[in-house]
mmCIF file of C-alpha atoms in Angstrom:
data_model
loop_
_atom_site.group_PDB
_atom_site.id
_atom_site.type_symbol
_atom_site.label_atom_id
_atom_site.label_comp_id
_atom_site.label_asym_id
_atom_site.label_seq_id
_atom_site.Cartn_x
_atom_site.Cartn_y
_atom_site.Cartn_z
ATOM 1 C CA UNK A 14 -90.454 -110.127 187.386
ATOM 2 C CA UNK A 15 -88.694 -107.873 184.865
ATOM 3 C CA UNK A 16 -85.267 -107.463 186.480
ATOM 4 C CA UNK A 17 -83.327 -105.980 183.554
ATOM 5 C CA UNK A 18 -82.588 -102.825 185.561
ATOM 6 C CA UNK A 19 -80.917 -104.766 188.383
ATOM 7 C CA UNK A 20 -79.275 -107.260 186.024
ATOM 8 C CA UNK A 21 -77.657 -104.447 184.050
ATOM 9 C CA UNK A 22 -76.217 -102.922 187.205
ATOM 10 C CA UNK A 23 -74.767 -106.308 188.183
ATOM 11 C CA UNK A 24 -73.279 -106.795 184.708
ATOM 12 C CA UNK A 25 -75.487 -109.741 183.827
ATOM 13 C CA UNK A 26 -76.842 -110.530 180.371
ATOM 14 C CA UNK A 27 -80.254 -108.947 179.752
ATOM 15 C CA UNK A 28 -82.949 -109.222 177.108
ATOM 16 C CA UNK A 29 -82.724 -105.476 176.351
ATOM 17 C CA UNK A 30 -81.355 -102.184 177.634
ATOM 18 C CA UNK A 31 -83.487 -101.096 180.604
ATOM 19 C CA UNK A 32 -85.336 -97.779 180.460
ATOM 20 C CA UNK A 33 -86.927 -95.569 183.075
ATOM 21 C CA UNK A 34 -87.414 -91.815 183.390
ATOM 22 C CA UNK A 35 -86.698 -89.477 186.258
ATOM 23 C CA UNK A 36 -89.982 -87.743 187.228
ATOM 24 C CA UNK A 37 -91.848 -90.372 185.226
ATOM 25 C CA UNK A 38 -94.618 -90.560 187.837
ATOM 26 C CA UNK A 39 -96.899 -87.542 187.536
ATOM 27 C CA UNK A 40 -96.546 -84.150 185.891
ATOM 28 C CA UNK A 41 -97.148 -85.067 182.237
ATOM 29 C CA UNK A 42 -99.702 -87.828 182.870
ATOM 30 C CA UNK A 43 -103.376 -86.968 182.404
ATOM 31 C CA UNK A 44 -104.480 -89.304 185.205
ATOM 32 C CA UNK A 45 -102.008 -87.707 187.592
ATOM 33 C CA UNK A 46 -103.216 -84.202 186.754
ATOM 34 C CA UNK A 47 -106.759 -85.324 187.461
ATOM 35 C CA UNK A 48 -105.702 -86.555 190.927
ATOM 36 C CA UNK A 49 -103.732 -83.359 191.603
ATOM 37 C CA UNK A 50 -106.923 -81.354 191.196
ATOM 38 C CA UNK A 51 -108.028 -82.914 194.502
ATOM 39 C CA UNK A 52 -104.811 -83.432 196.448
ATOM 40 C CA UNK A 53 -101.445 -81.749 196.997
ATOM 41 C CA UNK A 54 -98.225 -83.739 196.652
ATOM 42 C CA UNK A 55 -97.828 -84.123 200.408
ATOM 43 C CA UNK A 56 -101.496 -85.182 200.708
ATOM 44 C CA UNK A 57 -100.944 -87.851 198.059
ATOM 45 C CA UNK A 58 -97.841 -89.244 199.741
ATOM 46 C CA UNK A 59 -99.711 -89.517 203.035
ATOM 47 C CA UNK A 60 -102.207 -91.916 201.418
ATOM 48 C CA UNK A 61 -100.244 -95.122 200.712
ATOM 49 C CA UNK A 62 -102.765 -96.714 198.339
ATOM 50 C CA UNK A 63 -103.063 -93.553 196.243
ATOM 51 C CA UNK A 64 -99.308 -92.952 196.296
ATOM 52 C CA UNK A 65 -98.676 -96.536 195.198
ATOM 53 C CA UNK A 66 -101.158 -96.091 192.363
ATOM 54 C CA UNK A 67 -99.345 -93.000 191.061
ATOM 55 C CA UNK A 68 -95.959 -94.708 191.420
ATOM 56 C CA UNK A 69 -97.021 -97.603 189.214
ATOM 57 C CA UNK A 70 -98.853 -95.477 186.600
ATOM 58 C CA UNK A 71 -95.785 -94.987 184.369
ATOM 59 C CA UNK A 72 -94.939 -98.693 184.554
ATOM 60 C CA UNK A 73 -98.363 -99.461 183.128
ATOM 61 C CA UNK A 74 -98.478 -96.544 180.679
ATOM 62 C CA UNK A 75 -94.910 -96.539 179.360
ATOM 63 C CA UNK A 76 -93.699 -100.127 180.018
ATOM 64 C CA UNK A 77 -90.581 -98.815 181.796
ATOM 65 C CA UNK A 78 -88.214 -101.283 183.467
ATOM 66 C CA UNK A 79 -88.219 -99.686 186.930
ATOM 67 C CA UNK A 80 -90.567 -97.669 189.123
ATOM 68 C CA UNK A 81 -89.430 -94.810 191.333
ATOM 69 C CA UNK A 82 -91.322 -94.047 194.502
ATOM 70 C CA UNK A 83 -93.585 -91.013 194.165
ATOM 71 C CA UNK A 84 -92.598 -88.384 196.735
ATOM 72 C CA UNK A 85 -90.537 -85.213 197.060
ATOM 73 C CA UNK A 86 -86.963 -84.839 198.278
ATOM 74 C CA UNK A 87 -88.334 -82.485 200.949
ATOM 75 C CA UNK A 88 -90.316 -85.318 202.579
ATOM 76 C CA UNK A 89 -87.863 -86.137 205.423
ATOM 77 C CA UNK A 90 -87.177 -82.495 206.274
ATOM 78 C CA UNK A 91 -90.614 -81.780 207.703
ATOM 79 C CA UNK A 92 -90.288 -84.293 210.589
ATOM 80 C CA UNK A 93 -86.921 -82.862 211.679
ATOM 81 C CA UNK A 94 -88.308 -79.358 212.051
ATOM 82 C CA UNK A 95 -88.123 -77.696 208.642
ATOM 83 C CA UNK A 96 -91.161 -75.660 207.608
ATOM 84 C CA UNK A 97 -91.652 -76.675 203.954
ATOM 85 C CA UNK A 98 -94.379 -75.549 201.587
ATOM 86 C CA UNK A 99 -94.499 -76.748 197.985
ATOM 87 C CA UNK A 100 -95.658 -73.750 195.949
ATOM 88 C CA UNK A 101 -96.894 -74.230 192.386
ATOM 89 C CA UNK A 102 -94.542 -72.698 189.845
ATOM 90 C CA UNK A 103 -91.853 -72.105 192.460
ATOM 91 C CA UNK A 104 -91.016 -75.350 194.231
ATOM 92 C CA UNK A 105 -90.113 -75.907 197.891
ATOM 93 C CA UNK A 106 -90.259 -72.759 200.002
ATOM 94 C CA UNK A 107 -88.730 -72.875 203.494
ATOM 95 C CA UNK A 108 -90.486 -70.860 206.187
ATOM 96 C CA UNK A 109 -87.589 -71.097 208.652
ATOM 97 C CA UNK A 110 -84.299 -70.925 206.719
ATOM 98 C CA UNK A 111 -81.133 -72.003 208.471
ATOM 99 C CA UNK A 112 -79.067 -68.988 209.544
ATOM 100 C CA UNK A 113 -77.277 -69.776 212.817
ATOM 101 C CA UNK A 114 -75.643 -72.534 214.839
ATOM 102 C CA UNK A 115 -78.774 -72.563 217.001
ATOM 103 C CA UNK A 116 -80.921 -73.261 213.926
ATOM 104 C CA UNK A 117 -78.773 -76.282 213.094
ATOM 105 C CA UNK A 118 -78.779 -77.535 216.683
ATOM 106 C CA UNK A 119 -82.582 -77.325 216.752
ATOM 107 C CA UNK A 120 -82.947 -79.817 213.904
ATOM 108 C CA UNK A 121 -84.248 -83.110 215.248
ATOM 109 C CA UNK A 122 -83.496 -86.735 214.416
ATOM 110 C CA UNK A 123 -85.644 -88.662 211.957
ATOM 111 C CA UNK A 124 -87.868 -91.441 213.293
ATOM 112 C CA UNK A 125 -89.366 -93.143 210.247
ATOM 113 C CA UNK A 126 -91.900 -95.281 212.106
ATOM 114 C CA UNK A 127 -93.226 -92.284 213.988
ATOM 115 C CA UNK A 128 -93.084 -89.572 211.333
ATOM 116 C CA UNK A 129 -93.188 -91.229 207.905
ATOM 117 C CA UNK A 130 -94.958 -94.603 208.265
ATOM 118 C CA UNK A 131 -96.968 -93.834 205.113
ATOM 119 C CA UNK A 132 -93.773 -93.835 203.024
ATOM 120 C CA UNK A 133 -92.845 -97.295 204.290
ATOM 121 C CA UNK A 134 -96.382 -98.602 203.820
ATOM 122 C CA UNK A 135 -96.414 -97.364 200.212
ATOM 123 C CA UNK A 136 -93.215 -99.292 199.533
ATOM 124 C CA UNK A 137 -94.648 -102.442 201.122
ATOM 125 C CA UNK A 138 -97.837 -102.195 199.053
ATOM 126 C CA UNK A 139 -95.878 -101.778 195.824
ATOM 127 C CA UNK A 140 -93.279 -104.465 196.376
ATOM 128 C CA UNK A 141 -95.570 -107.105 197.848
ATOM 129 C CA UNK A 142 -98.641 -106.679 195.676
ATOM 130 C CA UNK A 143 -98.397 -104.428 192.648
ATOM 131 C CA UNK A 144 -95.079 -104.164 190.802
ATOM 132 C CA UNK A 145 -93.438 -106.503 188.312
ATOM 133 C CA UNK A 146 -90.343 -104.275 188.074
ATOM 134 C CA UNK A 147 -87.832 -103.103 190.698
ATOM 135 C CA UNK A 148 -88.817 -100.167 192.899
ATOM 136 C CA UNK A 149 -86.277 -97.365 193.270
ATOM 137 C CA UNK A 150 -86.358 -95.478 196.550
ATOM 138 C CA UNK A 151 -84.629 -92.125 196.730
ATOM 139 C CA UNK A 152 -83.583 -89.114 198.715
ATOM 140 C CA UNK A 153 -81.956 -85.744 198.256
ATOM 141 C CA UNK A 154 -78.245 -85.557 199.001
ATOM 142 C CA UNK A 155 -77.154 -83.483 202.014
ATOM 143 C CA UNK A 156 -75.815 -80.635 199.850
ATOM 144 C CA UNK A 157 -79.016 -80.247 197.837
ATOM 145 C CA UNK A 158 -81.190 -80.417 200.954
ATOM 146 C CA UNK A 159 -78.921 -77.891 202.664
ATOM 147 C CA UNK A 160 -79.188 -75.545 199.694
ATOM 148 C CA UNK A 161 -82.963 -75.304 200.077
ATOM 149 C CA UNK A 162 -82.688 -74.885 203.841
ATOM 150 C CA UNK A 163 -80.124 -72.097 203.555
ATOM 151 C CA UNK A 164 -81.523 -70.251 200.537
ATOM 152 C CA UNK A 165 -85.136 -70.514 201.684
ATOM 153 C CA UNK A 166 -86.137 -72.112 198.387
ATOM 154 C CA UNK A 167 -84.856 -72.635 194.832
ATOM 155 C CA UNK A 168 -81.892 -70.495 193.808
ATOM 156 C CA UNK A 169 -79.978 -69.640 190.660
ATOM 157 C CA UNK A 170 -76.694 -68.811 192.386
ATOM 158 C CA UNK A 171 -76.718 -70.747 195.699
ATOM 159 C CA UNK A 172 -74.878 -67.767 197.149
ATOM 160 C CA UNK A 173 -75.876 -68.343 200.791
ATOM 161 C CA UNK A 174 -75.038 -72.038 200.506
ATOM 162 C CA UNK A 175 -71.614 -71.533 198.982
ATOM 163 C CA UNK A 176 -70.973 -68.649 201.363
ATOM 164 C CA UNK A 177 -71.502 -70.809 204.455
ATOM 165 C CA UNK A 178 -69.389 -73.590 202.957
ATOM 166 C CA UNK A 179 -66.481 -71.189 202.442
ATOM 167 C CA UNK A 180 -66.773 -68.758 205.370
ATOM 168 C CA UNK A 181 -68.223 -70.928 208.134
ATOM 169 C CA UNK A 182 -66.960 -74.476 207.604
ATOM 170 C CA UNK A 183 -67.801 -75.251 211.216
ATOM 171 C CA UNK A 184 -71.499 -74.515 210.649
ATOM 172 C CA UNK A 185 -71.416 -76.197 207.255
ATOM 173 C CA UNK A 186 -69.960 -79.402 208.666
ATOM 174 C CA UNK A 187 -72.504 -79.415 211.483
ATOM 175 C CA UNK A 188 -75.402 -79.077 209.050
ATOM 176 C CA UNK A 189 -74.008 -81.704 206.676
ATOM 177 C CA UNK A 190 -73.439 -84.109 209.561
ATOM 178 C CA UNK A 191 -77.081 -83.812 210.630
ATOM 179 C CA UNK A 192 -78.382 -84.255 207.089
ATOM 180 C CA UNK A 193 -76.062 -87.198 206.466
ATOM 181 C CA UNK A 194 -77.288 -88.991 209.589
ATOM 182 C CA UNK A 195 -80.879 -88.292 208.577
ATOM 183 C CA UNK A 196 -80.261 -89.575 205.043
ATOM 184 C CA UNK A 197 -78.758 -92.841 206.303
ATOM 185 C CA UNK A 198 -81.901 -93.467 208.363
ATOM 186 C CA UNK A 199 -84.252 -92.364 205.580
ATOM 187 C CA UNK A 200 -82.706 -94.353 202.738
ATOM 188 C CA UNK A 201 -82.006 -97.382 204.898
ATOM 189 C CA UNK A 202 -85.650 -97.528 205.976
ATOM 190 C CA UNK A 203 -86.756 -97.516 202.341
ATOM 191 C CA UNK A 204 -84.513 -100.490 201.618
ATOM 192 C CA UNK A 205 -85.753 -102.349 204.688
ATOM 193 C CA UNK A 206 -89.348 -101.734 203.573
ATOM 194 C CA UNK A 207 -88.636 -103.373 200.220
ATOM 195 C CA UNK A 208 -87.046 -100.885 197.789
ATOM 196 C CA UNK A 209 -84.804 -102.754 195.341
ATOM 197 C CA UNK A 210 -82.438 -99.849 194.725
ATOM 198 C CA UNK A 211 -81.723 -96.294 195.834
ATOM 199 C CA UNK A 212 -81.027 -93.122 193.875
ATOM 200 C CA UNK A 213 -79.446 -90.122 195.575
ATOM 201 C CA UNK A 214 -80.332 -86.832 193.925
ATOM 202 C CA UNK A 215 -77.644 -84.193 194.417
ATOM 203 C CA UNK A 216 -79.480 -82.015 191.958
ATOM 204 C CA UNK A 217 -77.716 -78.699 192.579
ATOM 205 C CA UNK A 218 -74.229 -79.727 193.711
ATOM 206 C CA UNK A 219 -72.874 -78.714 190.305
ATOM 207 C CA UNK A 220 -72.808 -75.182 191.729
ATOM 208 C CA UNK A 221 -69.615 -75.921 193.695
ATOM 209 C CA UNK A 222 -66.072 -76.496 192.460
ATOM 210 C CA UNK A 223 -64.398 -79.892 192.522
ATOM 211 C CA UNK A 224 -61.982 -78.606 195.164
ATOM 212 C CA UNK A 225 -64.775 -77.472 197.461
ATOM 213 C CA UNK A 226 -66.666 -80.712 196.859
ATOM 214 C CA UNK A 227 -63.652 -82.837 197.749
ATOM 215 C CA UNK A 228 -62.984 -80.916 200.952
ATOM 216 C CA UNK A 229 -66.446 -80.228 202.372
ATOM 217 C CA UNK A 230 -68.959 -82.533 200.637
ATOM 218 C CA UNK A 231 -67.227 -85.737 199.524
ATOM 219 C CA UNK A 232 -66.466 -86.940 203.097
ATOM 220 C CA UNK A 233 -70.154 -86.783 203.992
ATOM 221 C CA UNK A 234 -71.252 -88.469 200.765
ATOM 222 C CA UNK A 235 -68.704 -91.205 201.327
ATOM 223 C CA UNK A 236 -70.022 -91.699 204.864
ATOM 224 C CA UNK A 237 -73.606 -91.822 203.594
ATOM 225 C CA UNK A 238 -73.032 -94.341 200.819
ATOM 226 C CA UNK A 239 -70.529 -96.438 202.780
ATOM 227 C CA UNK A 240 -72.900 -96.717 205.741
ATOM 228 C CA UNK A 241 -75.691 -97.970 203.481
ATOM 229 C CA UNK A 242 -73.332 -100.402 201.766
ATOM 230 C CA UNK A 243 -72.220 -101.922 205.073
ATOM 231 C CA UNK A 244 -75.817 -102.669 206.049
ATOM 232 C CA UNK A 245 -77.233 -103.342 202.565
ATOM 233 C CA UNK A 246 -74.287 -104.572 200.464
ATOM 234 C CA UNK A 247 -76.397 -105.949 197.598
ATOM 235 C CA UNK A 248 -78.693 -102.930 197.159
ATOM 236 C CA UNK A 249 -77.500 -100.794 194.235
ATOM 237 C CA UNK A 250 -77.077 -97.055 194.737
ATOM 238 C CA UNK A 251 -77.128 -94.418 191.994
ATOM 239 C CA UNK A 252 -75.698 -90.890 192.200
ATOM 240 C CA UNK A 253 -77.197 -88.173 190.033
ATOM 241 C CA UNK A 254 -76.810 -84.414 189.723
ATOM 242 C CA UNK A 255 -77.115 -81.643 187.172
ATOM 243 C CA UNK A 256 -74.045 -79.903 185.777
ATOM 244 C CA UNK A 257 -71.726 -82.310 187.561
ATOM 245 C CA UNK A 258 -69.263 -83.284 184.808
ATOM 246 C CA UNK A 259 -66.407 -81.734 186.799
ATOM 247 C CA UNK A 260 -67.327 -83.884 189.803
ATOM 248 C CA UNK A 261 -67.351 -87.249 188.021
ATOM 249 C CA UNK A 262 -63.701 -88.066 188.890
ATOM 250 C CA UNK A 263 -64.733 -87.789 192.554
ATOM 251 C CA UNK A 264 -68.047 -89.614 192.136
ATOM 252 C CA UNK A 265 -66.270 -92.608 190.631
ATOM 253 C CA UNK A 266 -64.450 -93.007 193.962
ATOM 254 C CA UNK A 267 -67.697 -93.299 195.914
ATOM 255 C CA UNK A 268 -68.905 -96.875 196.553
ATOM 256 C CA UNK A 269 -71.930 -96.321 194.298
ATOM 257 C CA UNK A 270 -73.091 -98.819 191.683
ATOM 258 C CA UNK A 271 -74.436 -96.428 189.053
ATOM 259 C CA UNK A 272 -73.354 -92.952 187.990
ATOM 260 C CA UNK A 273 -76.184 -90.903 186.534
ATOM 261 C CA UNK A 274 -75.122 -88.523 183.770
ATOM 262 C CA UNK A 275 -76.995 -85.390 182.792
ATOM 263 C CA UNK A 276 -77.163 -84.394 179.120
ATOM 264 C CA UNK A 277 -73.994 -82.278 179.435
ATOM 265 C CA UNK A 278 -71.886 -85.284 180.468
ATOM 266 C CA UNK A 279 -71.070 -87.549 177.499
ATOM 267 C CA UNK A 280 -71.374 -91.260 178.204
ATOM 268 C CA UNK A 281 -68.391 -91.728 175.897
ATOM 269 C CA UNK A 282 -66.223 -89.847 178.410
ATOM 270 C CA UNK A 283 -67.111 -92.110 181.328
ATOM 271 C CA UNK A 284 -64.349 -94.668 180.835
ATOM 272 C CA UNK A 285 -61.748 -91.980 180.203
ATOM 273 C CA UNK A 286 -62.746 -90.378 183.504
ATOM 274 C CA UNK A 287 -62.305 -93.767 185.180
ATOM 275 C CA UNK A 288 -65.929 -94.677 185.782
ATOM 276 C CA UNK A 289 -66.207 -98.459 185.985
ATOM 277 C CA UNK A 290 -69.713 -98.439 187.443
ATOM 278 C CA UNK A 291 -72.834 -98.717 185.328
ATOM 279 C CA UNK A 292 -73.929 -95.427 183.764
ATOM 280 C CA UNK A 293 -77.422 -94.004 183.472
ATOM 281 C CA UNK A 294 -78.736 -91.425 181.021
ATOM 282 C CA UNK A 295 -78.839 -89.194 179.243
ATOM 283 C CA UNK A 296 -81.284 -87.911 176.611
ATOM 284 C CA UNK A 297 -81.717 -84.147 176.870
ATOM 285 C CA UNK A 298 -85.398 -83.541 177.809
ATOM 286 C CA UNK A 299 -85.481 -80.923 175.049
ATOM 287 C CA UNK A 300 -85.479 -83.783 172.525
ATOM 288 C CA UNK A 301 -88.901 -84.868 173.780
ATOM 289 C CA UNK A 302 -90.285 -82.044 171.636
ATOM 290 C CA UNK A 303 -88.326 -82.808 168.447
ATOM 291 C CA UNK A 304 -89.457 -84.692 165.350
ATOM 292 C CA UNK A 305 -89.281 -88.451 165.856
ATOM 293 C CA UNK A 306 -86.435 -88.852 163.335
ATOM 294 C CA UNK A 307 -84.353 -86.418 165.416
ATOM 295 C CA UNK A 308 -85.219 -88.197 168.665
ATOM 296 C CA UNK A 309 -84.411 -91.559 167.117
ATOM 297 C CA UNK A 310 -81.010 -90.390 165.896
ATOM 298 C CA UNK A 311 -80.142 -89.068 169.369
ATOM 299 C CA UNK A 312 -81.308 -92.284 171.055
ATOM 300 C CA UNK A 313 -79.143 -94.308 168.666
ATOM 301 C CA UNK A 314 -76.117 -92.181 169.540
ATOM 302 C CA UNK A 315 -76.682 -92.568 173.271
ATOM 303 C CA UNK A 316 -77.261 -96.315 173.003
ATOM 304 C CA UNK A 317 -74.040 -96.730 171.011
ATOM 305 C CA UNK A 318 -72.074 -94.886 173.688
ATOM 306 C CA UNK A 319 -73.803 -96.897 176.392
ATOM 307 C CA UNK A 320 -73.000 -100.177 174.665
ATOM 308 C CA UNK A 321 -69.361 -99.148 174.345
ATOM 309 C CA UNK A 322 -69.258 -98.393 178.051
ATOM 310 C CA UNK A 323 -70.622 -101.845 178.860
ATOM 311 C CA UNK A 324 -73.417 -101.321 181.386
ATOM 312 C CA UNK A 325 -76.002 -98.718 180.494
ATOM 313 C CA UNK A 326 -79.463 -97.779 181.766
ATOM 314 C CA UNK A 327 -81.329 -95.510 179.370
ATOM 315 C CA UNK A 328 -82.875 -92.429 180.963
ATOM 316 C CA UNK A 329 -83.221 -88.720 180.426
ATOM 317 C CA UNK A 330 -80.436 -86.333 181.385
ATOM 318 C CA UNK A 331 -82.857 -84.738 183.875
ATOM 319 C CA UNK A 332 -86.531 -85.222 184.727
ATOM 320 C CA UNK A 333 -89.634 -85.408 182.549
ATOM 321 C CA UNK A 334 -91.034 -81.901 182.076
ATOM 322 C CA UNK A 335 -94.773 -81.309 182.581
ATOM 323 C CA UNK A 336 -95.327 -80.416 178.920
ATOM 324 C CA UNK A 337 -93.935 -83.728 177.644
ATOM 325 C CA UNK A 338 -96.226 -85.896 175.531
ATOM 326 C CA UNK A 339 -96.786 -89.300 177.189
ATOM 327 C CA UNK A 340 -97.027 -90.885 173.747
ATOM 328 C CA UNK A 341 -93.468 -89.752 172.982
ATOM 329 C CA UNK A 342 -92.197 -91.285 176.225
ATOM 330 C CA UNK A 343 -94.006 -94.517 175.435
ATOM 331 C CA UNK A 344 -92.513 -94.577 171.938
ATOM 332 C CA UNK A 345 -89.005 -94.015 173.299
ATOM 333 C CA UNK A 346 -89.313 -96.983 175.656
ATOM 334 C CA UNK A 347 -90.643 -99.202 172.881
ATOM 335 C CA UNK A 348 -87.871 -98.135 170.518
ATOM 336 C CA UNK A 349 -85.064 -98.708 173.027
ATOM 337 C CA UNK A 350 -86.470 -102.129 173.881
ATOM 338 C CA UNK A 351 -86.773 -103.032 170.194
ATOM 339 C CA UNK A 352 -83.345 -101.936 168.954
ATOM 340 C CA UNK A 353 -81.469 -103.391 171.956
ATOM 341 C CA UNK A 354 -83.319 -106.741 172.003
ATOM 342 C CA UNK A 355 -80.798 -109.535 172.340
#
């Protein structure tokens, strides 16, 4: 098995710098688009064999060093009573946004075996039969999930979310507590089913200040990660968000193993901030459309900063965009493997 991803996190010697891409499964792949003509995302994830096939596609096409389970961060919200529809060109749209204490109280508990057995079966298929690289399970962080539930869908300002956090801390804490408990169950079940690692996507938490994060979000994130670490001490956990440079001093205090950096957060700053964990990132997805000489120069810069940090997993600074050329992604993986070969 190619374990360079896990070895890098543990600080072990590896044959090369590991590479994988967020949103590597789907979107830009021709085979995935062909499948999407027949099935929606939720329909795919409810068919374990098909979902496993899509999850492993980028491993076979790009030769990446890790797979990430194909699903959406909205997946665990449906079983607890959230009306979610994934609309093309928009994203998740919530039919019953959270507005009151009664709305929060009505949210149920997550029973993985009853509600999401297909997710667990997909993991078992991949880890027992199909993958020669580690499988990364994942979930949305409580803040990011809450933002969709409060806004009713994607937002540019997160006004309703930040408003509840500031004006109704009692409701905010109640919602975060429910989502934290759900996330512990959801992520823990993925590990028990066979996932080698976990990534927590707090995609939109960059919208809040460091002060607000420390007071009203950090305690729940610490509970979430610490609870997983008690039960699964050897399973690495990665934190990632967009526009979160100002939160990195707080993230370094979480018991996570990897800090994911978006393209705005220089890897070279990580040690100065006090990050001793492995770092992941952080090629700006915009470079996927540049001339190869420009891409190569940027990769070299990132790899140099990663090497100086000590433990580095090469990735994008956000997800693969649908318009990306799969041949460019494949060439990036090959180049990183070649120039970091030890």
